[in-house]
């Protein structure tokens, strides 16, 4: 029972991180559009956007791993 609570808690933490990363991606996209004429700022925000997107991909991978583990546990219990 304790492991399942930990899995649920971890998943909630990851979803919170995912929402935060998604918001930061949108923010960076807005800043790139806002500073379209300033190449230095546009480059800076483009690099930040790439980092945020990579972080978001890692979060999505971890959520998928948890879903697979949870599915396997449920399959074994049947």
PDB file of N, CA and C in Angstrom:
ATOM      1  N   UNK A   1       0.827  -1.190   0.000  1.00  0.00           N
ATOM      2  CA  UNK A   1       0.000   0.000   0.000  1.00  0.00           C
ATOM      3  C   UNK A   1       0.870   1.252   0.000  1.00  0.00           C
ATOM      4  N   UNK A   2       1.954   1.219   0.747  1.00  0.00           N
ATOM      5  CA  UNK A   2       2.819   2.387   0.853  1.00  0.00           C
ATOM      6  C   UNK A   2       3.451   2.739  -0.493  1.00  0.00           C
ATOM      7  N   UNK A   3       3.849   1.731  -1.263  1.00  0.00           N
ATOM      8  CA  UNK A   3       4.448   1.987  -2.572  1.00  0.00           C
ATOM      9  C   UNK A   3       3.465   2.669  -3.509  1.00  0.00           C
ATOM     10  N   UNK A   4       2.216   2.255  -3.489  1.00  0.00           N
ATOM     11  CA  UNK A   4       1.237   2.860  -4.387  1.00  0.00           C
ATOM     12  C   UNK A   4       1.007   4.324  -4.036  1.00  0.00           C
ATOM     13  N   UNK A   5       1.039   4.658  -2.743  1.00  0.00           N
ATOM     14  CA  UNK A   5       0.907   6.056  -2.333  1.00  0.00           C
ATOM     15  C   UNK A   5       2.109   6.849  -2.825  1.00  0.00           C
ATOM     16  N   UNK A   6       3.306   6.279  -2.733  1.00  0.00           N
ATOM     17  CA  UNK A   6       4.505   6.951  -3.220  1.00  0.00           C
ATOM     18  C   UNK A   6       4.433   7.185  -4.724  1.00  0.00           C
ATOM     19  N   UNK A   7       3.907   6.216  -5.469  1.00  0.00           N
ATOM     20  CA  UNK A   7       3.782   6.346  -6.919  1.00  0.00           C
ATOM     21  C   UNK A   7       2.813   7.468  -7.259  1.00  0.00           C
ATOM     22  N   UNK A   8       1.690   7.515  -6.557  1.00  0.00           N
ATOM     23  CA  UNK A   8       0.703   8.571  -6.796  1.00  0.00           C
ATOM     24  C   UNK A   8       1.302   9.929  -6.466  1.00  0.00           C
ATOM     25  N   UNK A   9       2.011  10.028  -5.349  1.00  0.00           N
ATOM     26  CA  UNK A   9       2.635  11.293  -4.961  1.00  0.00           C
ATOM     27  C   UNK A   9       3.669  11.724  -5.994  1.00  0.00           C
ATOM     28  N   UNK A  10       4.504  10.794  -6.428  1.00  0.00           N
ATOM     29  CA  UNK A  10       5.529  11.105  -7.424  1.00  0.00           C
ATOM     30  C   UNK A  10       4.891  11.579  -8.720  1.00  0.00           C
ATOM     31  N   UNK A  11       3.818  10.937  -9.111  1.00  0.00           N
ATOM     32  CA  UNK A  11       3.132  11.329 -10.337  1.00  0.00           C
ATOM     33  C   UNK A  11       2.556  12.741 -10.207  1.00  0.00           C
ATOM     34  N   UNK A  12       2.010  13.078  -9.057  1.00  0.00           N
ATOM     35  CA  UNK A  12       1.485  14.429  -8.828  1.00  0.00           C
ATOM     36  C   UNK A  12       2.599  15.467  -8.903  1.00  0.00           C
ATOM     37  N   UNK A  13       3.748  15.147  -8.334  1.00  0.00           N
ATOM     38  CA  UNK A  13       4.895  16.059  -8.402  1.00  0.00           C
ATOM     39  C   UNK A  13       5.330  16.250  -9.849  1.00  0.00           C
ATOM     40  N   UNK A  14       5.374  15.163 -10.608  1.00  0.00           N
ATOM     41  CA  UNK A  14       5.768  15.256 -12.015  1.00  0.00           C
ATOM     42  C   UNK A  14       4.758  16.048 -12.834  1.00  0.00           C
ATOM     43  N   UNK A  15       3.475  15.889 -12.553  1.00  0.00           N
ATOM     44  CA  UNK A  15       2.470  16.667 -13.277  1.00  0.00           C
ATOM     45  C   UNK A  15       2.594  18.155 -12.956  1.00  0.00           C
ATOM     46  N   UNK A  16       2.914  18.477 -11.702  1.00  0.00           N
ATOM     47  CA  UNK A  16       3.135  19.874 -11.336  1.00  0.00           C
ATOM     48  C   UNK A  16       4.343  20.432 -12.075  1.00  0.00           C
ATOM     49  N   UNK A  17       5.415  19.659 -12.135  1.00  0.00           N
ATOM     50  CA  UNK A  17       6.604  20.085 -12.882  1.00  0.00           C
ATOM     51  C   UNK A  17       6.293  20.223 -14.366  1.00  0.00           C
ATOM     52  N   UNK A  18       5.461  19.327 -14.885  1.00  0.00           N
ATOM     53  CA  UNK A  18       5.083  19.382 -16.298  1.00  0.00           C
ATOM     54  C   UNK A  18       4.322  20.667 -16.603  1.00  0.00           C
ATOM     55  N   UNK A  19       3.372  21.023 -15.750  1.00  0.00           N
ATOM     56  CA  UNK A  19       2.620  22.261 -15.953  1.00  0.00           C
ATOM     57  C   UNK A  19       3.535  23.477 -15.911  1.00  0.00           C
ATOM     58  N   UNK A  20       4.463  23.475 -14.973  1.00  0.00           N
ATOM     59  CA  UNK A  20       5.417  24.576 -14.869  1.00  0.00           C
ATOM     60  C   UNK A  20       6.289  24.671 -16.116  1.00  0.00           C
ATOM     61  N   UNK A  21       6.766  23.533 -16.595  1.00  0.00           N
ATOM     62  CA  UNK A  21       7.608  23.516 -17.797  1.00  0.00           C
ATOM     63  C   UNK A  21       6.817  23.961 -19.021  1.00  0.00           C
ATOM     64  N   UNK A  22       5.558  23.536 -19.112  1.00  0.00           N
ATOM     65  CA  UNK A  22       4.728  23.954 -20.246  1.00  0.00           C
ATOM     66  C   UNK A  22       4.513  25.463 -20.234  1.00  0.00           C
ATOM     67  N   UNK A  23       4.287  26.018 -19.045  1.00  0.00           N
ATOM     68  CA  UNK A  23       4.118  27.476 -18.933  1.00  0.00           C
ATOM     69  C   UNK A  23       5.397  28.209 -19.320  1.00  0.00           C
ATOM     70  N   UNK A  24       6.534  27.682 -18.914  1.00  0.00           N
ATOM     71  CA  UNK A  24       7.788  28.349 -19.260  1.00  0.00           C
ATOM     72  C   UNK A  24       8.072  28.255 -20.754  1.00  0.00           C
ATOM     73  N   UNK A  25       7.668  27.155 -21.400  1.00  0.00           N
ATOM     74  CA  UNK A  25       7.822  27.030 -22.851  1.00  0.00           C
ATOM     75  C   UNK A  25       6.986  28.102 -23.548  1.00  0.00           C
ATOM     76  N   UNK A  26       5.751  28.276 -23.103  1.00  0.00           N
ATOM     77  CA  UNK A  26       4.886  29.302 -23.690  1.00  0.00           C
ATOM     78  C   UNK A  26       5.480  30.685 -23.470  1.00  0.00           C
ATOM     79  N   UNK A  27       6.009  30.929 -22.272  1.00  0.00           N
ATOM     80  CA  UNK A  27       6.638  32.217 -21.968  1.00  0.00           C
ATOM     81  C   UNK A  27       7.818  32.478 -22.898  1.00  0.00           C
ATOM     82  N   UNK A  28       8.667  31.478 -23.080  1.00  0.00           N
ATOM     83  CA  UNK A  28       9.832  31.643 -23.956  1.00  0.00           C
ATOM     84  C   UNK A  28       9.401  31.885 -25.402  1.00  0.00           C
ATOM     85  N   UNK A  29       8.370  31.193 -25.845  1.00  0.00           N
ATOM     86  CA  UNK A  29       7.867  31.409 -27.205  1.00  0.00           C
ATOM     87  C   UNK A  29       7.348  32.836 -27.368  1.00  0.00           C
ATOM     88  N   UNK A  30       6.655  33.338 -26.349  1.00  0.00           N
ATOM     89  CA  UNK A  30       6.168  34.720 -26.392  1.00  0.00           C
ATOM     90  C   UNK A  30       7.322  35.712 -26.432  1.00  0.00           C
ATOM     91  N   UNK A  31       8.359  35.452 -25.649  1.00  0.00           N
ATOM     92  CA  UNK A  31       9.512  36.357 -25.620  1.00  0.00           C
ATOM     93  C   UNK A  31      10.264  36.346 -26.950  1.00  0.00           C
ATOM     94  N   UNK A  32      10.357  35.176 -27.579  1.00  0.00           N
ATOM     95  CA  UNK A  32      11.005  35.105 -28.894  1.00  0.00           C
ATOM     96  C   UNK A  32      10.232  35.961 -29.888  1.00  0.00           C
ATOM     97  N   UNK A  33       8.918  35.882 -29.840  1.00  0.00           N
ATOM     98  CA  UNK A  33       8.091  36.697 -30.738  1.00  0.00           C
ATOM     99  C   UNK A  33       8.215  38.181 -30.398  1.00  0.00           C
ATOM    100  N   UNK A  34       8.284  38.495 -29.109  1.00  0.00           N
ATOM    101  CA  UNK A  34       8.372  39.893 -28.666  1.00  0.00           C
ATOM    102  C   UNK A  34       9.700  40.531 -29.069  1.00  0.00           C
ATOM    103  N   UNK A  35      10.785  39.797 -28.941  1.00  0.00           N
ATOM    104  CA  UNK A  35      12.111  40.332 -29.243  1.00  0.00           C
ATOM    105  C   UNK A  35      12.621  39.829 -30.587  1.00  0.00           C
ATOM    106  N   UNK A  36      11.742  39.687 -31.538  1.00  0.00           N
ATOM    107  CA  UNK A  36      12.104  39.171 -32.858  1.00  0.00           C
ATOM    108  C   UNK A  36      13.160  39.990 -33.574  1.00  0.00           C
ATOM    109  N   UNK A  37      13.243  41.297 -33.275  1.00  0.00           N
ATOM    110  CA  UNK A  37      14.208  42.163 -33.960  1.00  0.00           C
ATOM    111  C   UNK A  37      15.569  42.183 -33.278  1.00  0.00           C
ATOM    112  N   UNK A  38      15.637  41.777 -32.030  1.00  0.00           N
ATOM    113  CA  UNK A  38      16.894  41.777 -31.274  1.00  0.00           C
ATOM    114  C   UNK A  38      17.484  40.367 -31.320  1.00  0.00           C
ATOM    115  N   UNK A  39      18.510  40.196 -32.138  1.00  0.00           N
ATOM    116  CA  UNK A  39      19.056  38.849 -32.347  1.00  0.00           C
ATOM    117  C   UNK A  39      19.658  38.250 -31.078  1.00  0.00           C
ATOM    118  N   UNK A  40      20.270  39.093 -30.224  1.00  0.00           N
ATOM    119  CA  UNK A  40      20.881  38.562 -29.001  1.00  0.00           C
ATOM    120  C   UNK A  40      19.819  38.026 -28.043  1.00  0.00           C
ATOM    121  N   UNK A  41      18.764  38.801 -27.834  1.00  0.00           N
ATOM    122  CA  UNK A  41      17.697  38.332 -26.946  1.00  0.00           C
ATOM    123  C   UNK A  41      16.943  37.159 -27.554  1.00  0.00           C
ATOM    124  N   UNK A  42      16.744  37.202 -28.845  1.00  0.00           N
ATOM    125  CA  UNK A  42      16.055  36.098 -29.510  1.00  0.00           C
ATOM    126  C   UNK A  42      16.874  34.812 -29.372  1.00  0.00           C
ATOM    127  N   UNK A  43      18.183  34.923 -29.524  1.00  0.00           N
ATOM    128  CA  UNK A  43      19.055  33.753 -29.369  1.00  0.00           C
ATOM    129  C   UNK A  43      19.013  33.233 -27.934  1.00  0.00           C
ATOM    130  N   UNK A  44      19.057  34.161 -26.970  1.00  0.00           N
ATOM    131  CA  UNK A  44      18.997  33.780 -25.556  1.00  0.00           C
ATOM    132  C   UNK A  44      17.716  33.010 -25.254  1.00  0.00           C
ATOM    133  N   UNK A  45      16.575  33.559 -25.665  1.00  0.00           N
ATOM    134  CA  UNK A  45      15.303  32.907 -25.375  1.00  0.00           C
ATOM    135  C   UNK A  45      15.138  31.610 -26.167  1.00  0.00           C
ATOM    136  N   UNK A  46      15.742  31.526 -27.334  1.00  0.00           N
ATOM    137  CA  UNK A  46      15.700  30.282 -28.105  1.00  0.00           C
ATOM    138  C   UNK A  46      16.456  29.173 -27.372  1.00  0.00           C
ATOM    139  N   UNK A  47      17.615  29.505 -26.811  1.00  0.00           N
ATOM    140  CA  UNK A  47      18.374  28.520 -26.028  1.00  0.00           C
ATOM    141  C   UNK A  47      17.603  28.100 -24.779  1.00  0.00           C
ATOM    142  N   UNK A  48      16.984  29.073 -24.116  1.00  0.00           N
ATOM    143  CA  UNK A  48      16.175  28.764 -22.941  1.00  0.00           C
ATOM    144  C   UNK A  48      15.001  27.857 -23.311  1.00  0.00           C
ATOM    145  N   UNK A  49      14.396  28.146 -24.461  1.00  0.00           N
ATOM    146  CA  UNK A  49      13.270  27.341 -24.932  1.00  0.00           C
ATOM    147  C   UNK A  49      13.700  25.900 -25.191  1.00  0.00           C
ATOM    148  N   UNK A  50      14.851  25.717 -25.806  1.00  0.00           N
ATOM    149  CA  UNK A  50      15.357  24.364 -26.065  1.00  0.00           C
ATOM    150  C   UNK A  50      15.580  23.603 -24.761  1.00  0.00           C
ATOM    151  N   UNK A  51      16.135  24.292 -23.752  1.00  0.00           N
ATOM    152  CA  UNK A  51      16.351  23.659 -22.448  1.00  0.00           C
ATOM    153  C   UNK A  51      15.029  23.254 -21.800  1.00  0.00           C
ATOM    154  N   UNK A  52      14.065  24.146 -21.842  1.00  0.00           N
ATOM    155  CA  UNK A  52      12.752  23.874 -21.247  1.00  0.00           C
ATOM    156  C   UNK A  52      12.051  22.722 -21.954  1.00  0.00           C
ATOM    157  N   UNK A  53      12.145  22.688 -23.281  1.00  0.00           N
ATOM    158  CA  UNK A  53      11.516  21.600 -24.037  1.00  0.00           C
ATOM    159  C   UNK A  53      12.179  20.264 -23.724  1.00  0.00           C
ATOM    160  N   UNK A  54      13.503  20.264 -23.567  1.00  0.00           N
ATOM    161  CA  UNK A  54      14.215  19.035 -23.203  1.00  0.00           C
ATOM    162  C   UNK A  54      13.786  18.571 -21.809  1.00  0.00           C
ATOM    163  N   UNK A  55      13.654  19.508 -20.889  1.00  0.00           N
ATOM    164  CA  UNK A  55      13.206  19.194 -19.531  1.00  0.00           C
ATOM    165  C   UNK A  55      11.788  18.632 -19.558  1.00  0.00           C
ATOM    166  N   UNK A  56      10.924  19.237 -20.359  1.00  0.00           N
ATOM    167  CA  UNK A  56       9.545  18.765 -20.489  1.00  0.00           C
ATOM    168  C   UNK A  56       9.502  17.347 -21.054  1.00  0.00           C
ATOM    169  N   UNK A  57      10.362  17.055 -22.014  1.00  0.00           N
ATOM    170  CA  UNK A  57      10.428  15.701 -22.578  1.00  0.00           C
ATOM    171  C   UNK A  57      10.852  14.679 -21.528  1.00  0.00           C
ATOM    172  N   UNK A  58      11.819  15.050 -20.670  1.00  0.00           N
ATOM    173  CA  UNK A  58      12.254  14.145 -19.602  1.00  0.00           C
ATOM    174  C   UNK A  58      11.118  13.876 -18.618  1.00  0.00           C
ATOM    175  N   UNK A  59      10.365  14.920 -18.298  1.00  0.00           N
ATOM    176  CA  UNK A  59       9.234  14.749 -17.388  1.00  0.00           C
ATOM    177  C   UNK A  59       8.214  13.794 -17.997  1.00  0.00           C
ATOM    178  N   UNK A  60       7.912  13.992 -19.268  1.00  0.00           N
ATOM    179  CA  UNK A  60       6.949  13.115 -19.944  1.00  0.00           C
ATOM    180  C   UNK A  60       7.431  11.666 -19.968  1.00  0.00           C
ATOM    181  N   UNK A  61       8.740  11.464 -20.147  1.00  0.00           N
ATOM    182  CA  UNK A  61       9.298  10.111 -20.120  1.00  0.00           C
ATOM    183  C   UNK A  61       9.125   9.473 -18.740  1.00  0.00           C
ATOM    184  N   UNK A  62       9.372  10.251 -17.693  1.00  0.00           N
ATOM    185  CA  UNK A  62       9.229   9.723 -16.328  1.00  0.00           C
ATOM    186  C   UNK A  62       7.774   9.391 -16.018  1.00  0.00           C
ATOM    187  N   UNK A  63       6.849  10.227 -16.482  1.00  0.00           N
ATOM    188  CA  UNK A  63       5.429   9.942 -16.281  1.00  0.00           C
ATOM    189  C   UNK A  63       5.057   8.645 -16.993  1.00  0.00           C
ATOM    190  N   UNK A  64       5.568   8.459 -18.200  1.00  0.00           N
ATOM    191  CA  UNK A  64       5.291   7.229 -18.951  1.00  0.00           C
ATOM    192  C   UNK A  64       5.867   6.010 -18.229  1.00  0.00           C
ATOM    193  N   UNK A  65       7.059   6.152 -17.657  1.00  0.00           N
ATOM    194  CA  UNK A  65       7.657   5.047 -16.898  1.00  0.00           C
ATOM    195  C   UNK A  65       6.778   4.671 -15.710  1.00  0.00           C
ATOM    196  N   UNK A  66       6.290   5.681 -15.008  1.00  0.00           N
ATOM    197  CA  UNK A  66       5.427   5.420 -13.851  1.00  0.00           C
ATOM    198  C   UNK A  66       4.143   4.736 -14.294  1.00  0.00           C
ATOM    199  N   UNK A  67       3.573   5.190 -15.398  1.00  0.00           N
ATOM    200  CA  UNK A  67       2.358   4.556 -15.912  1.00  0.00           C
ATOM    201  C   UNK A  67       2.612   3.092 -16.248  1.00  0.00           C
ATOM    202  N   UNK A  68       3.762   2.785 -16.812  1.00  0.00           N
ATOM    203  CA  UNK A  68       4.102   1.399 -17.144  1.00  0.00           C
ATOM    204  C   UNK A  68       4.281   0.557 -15.888  1.00  0.00           C
ATOM    205  N   UNK A  69       4.926   1.114 -14.889  1.00  0.00           N
ATOM    206  CA  UNK A  69       5.117   0.390 -13.629  1.00  0.00           C
ATOM    207  C   UNK A  69       3.766   0.123 -12.986  1.00  0.00           C
ATOM    208  N   UNK A  70       2.933   1.139 -12.945  1.00  0.00           N
ATOM    209  CA  UNK A  70       1.615   0.987 -12.343  1.00  0.00           C
ATOM    210  C   UNK A  70       0.803  -0.065 -13.099  1.00  0.00           C
ATOM    211  N   UNK A  71       0.889  -0.054 -14.418  1.00  0.00           N
ATOM    212  CA  UNK A  71       0.183  -1.036 -15.238  1.00  0.00           C
ATOM    213  C   UNK A  71       0.687  -2.441 -14.933  1.00  0.00           C
ATOM    214  N   UNK A  72       2.002  -2.590 -14.796  1.00  0.00           N
ATOM    215  CA  UNK A  72       2.574  -3.906 -14.501  1.00  0.00           C
ATOM    216  C   UNK A  72       2.128  -4.411 -13.132  1.00  0.00           C
ATOM    217  N   UNK A  73       2.061  -3.537 -12.165  1.00  0.00           N
ATOM    218  CA  UNK A  73       1.613  -3.934 -10.829  1.00  0.00           C
ATOM    219  C   UNK A  73       0.168  -4.406 -10.896  1.00  0.00           C
ATOM    220  N   UNK A  74      -0.661  -3.662 -11.604  1.00  0.00           N
ATOM    221  CA  UNK A  74      -2.066  -4.041 -11.724  1.00  0.00           C
ATOM    222  C   UNK A  74      -2.202  -5.367 -12.459  1.00  0.00           C
ATOM    223  N   UNK A  75      -1.358  -5.587 -13.471  1.00  0.00           N
ATOM    224  CA  UNK A  75      -1.400  -6.835 -14.216  1.00  0.00           C
ATOM    225  C   UNK A  75      -1.014  -8.022 -13.350  1.00  0.00           C
ATOM    226  N   UNK A  76      -0.039  -7.851 -12.456  1.00  0.00           N
ATOM    227  CA  UNK A  76       0.388  -8.929 -11.574  1.00  0.00           C
ATOM    228  C   UNK A  76      -0.673  -9.245 -10.526  1.00  0.00           C
ATOM    229  N   UNK A  77      -1.404  -8.239 -10.115  1.00  0.00           N
ATOM    230  CA  UNK A  77      -2.427  -8.448  -9.095  1.00  0.00           C
ATOM    231  C   UNK A  77      -3.615  -9.223  -9.644  1.00  0.00           C
ATOM    232  N   UNK A  78      -3.825  -9.165 -10.966  1.00  0.00           N
ATOM    233  CA  UNK A  78      -4.940  -9.910 -11.557  1.00  0.00           C
ATOM    234  C   UNK A  78      -4.579 -11.359 -11.528  1.00  0.00           C
TER     235      UNK A  78
END
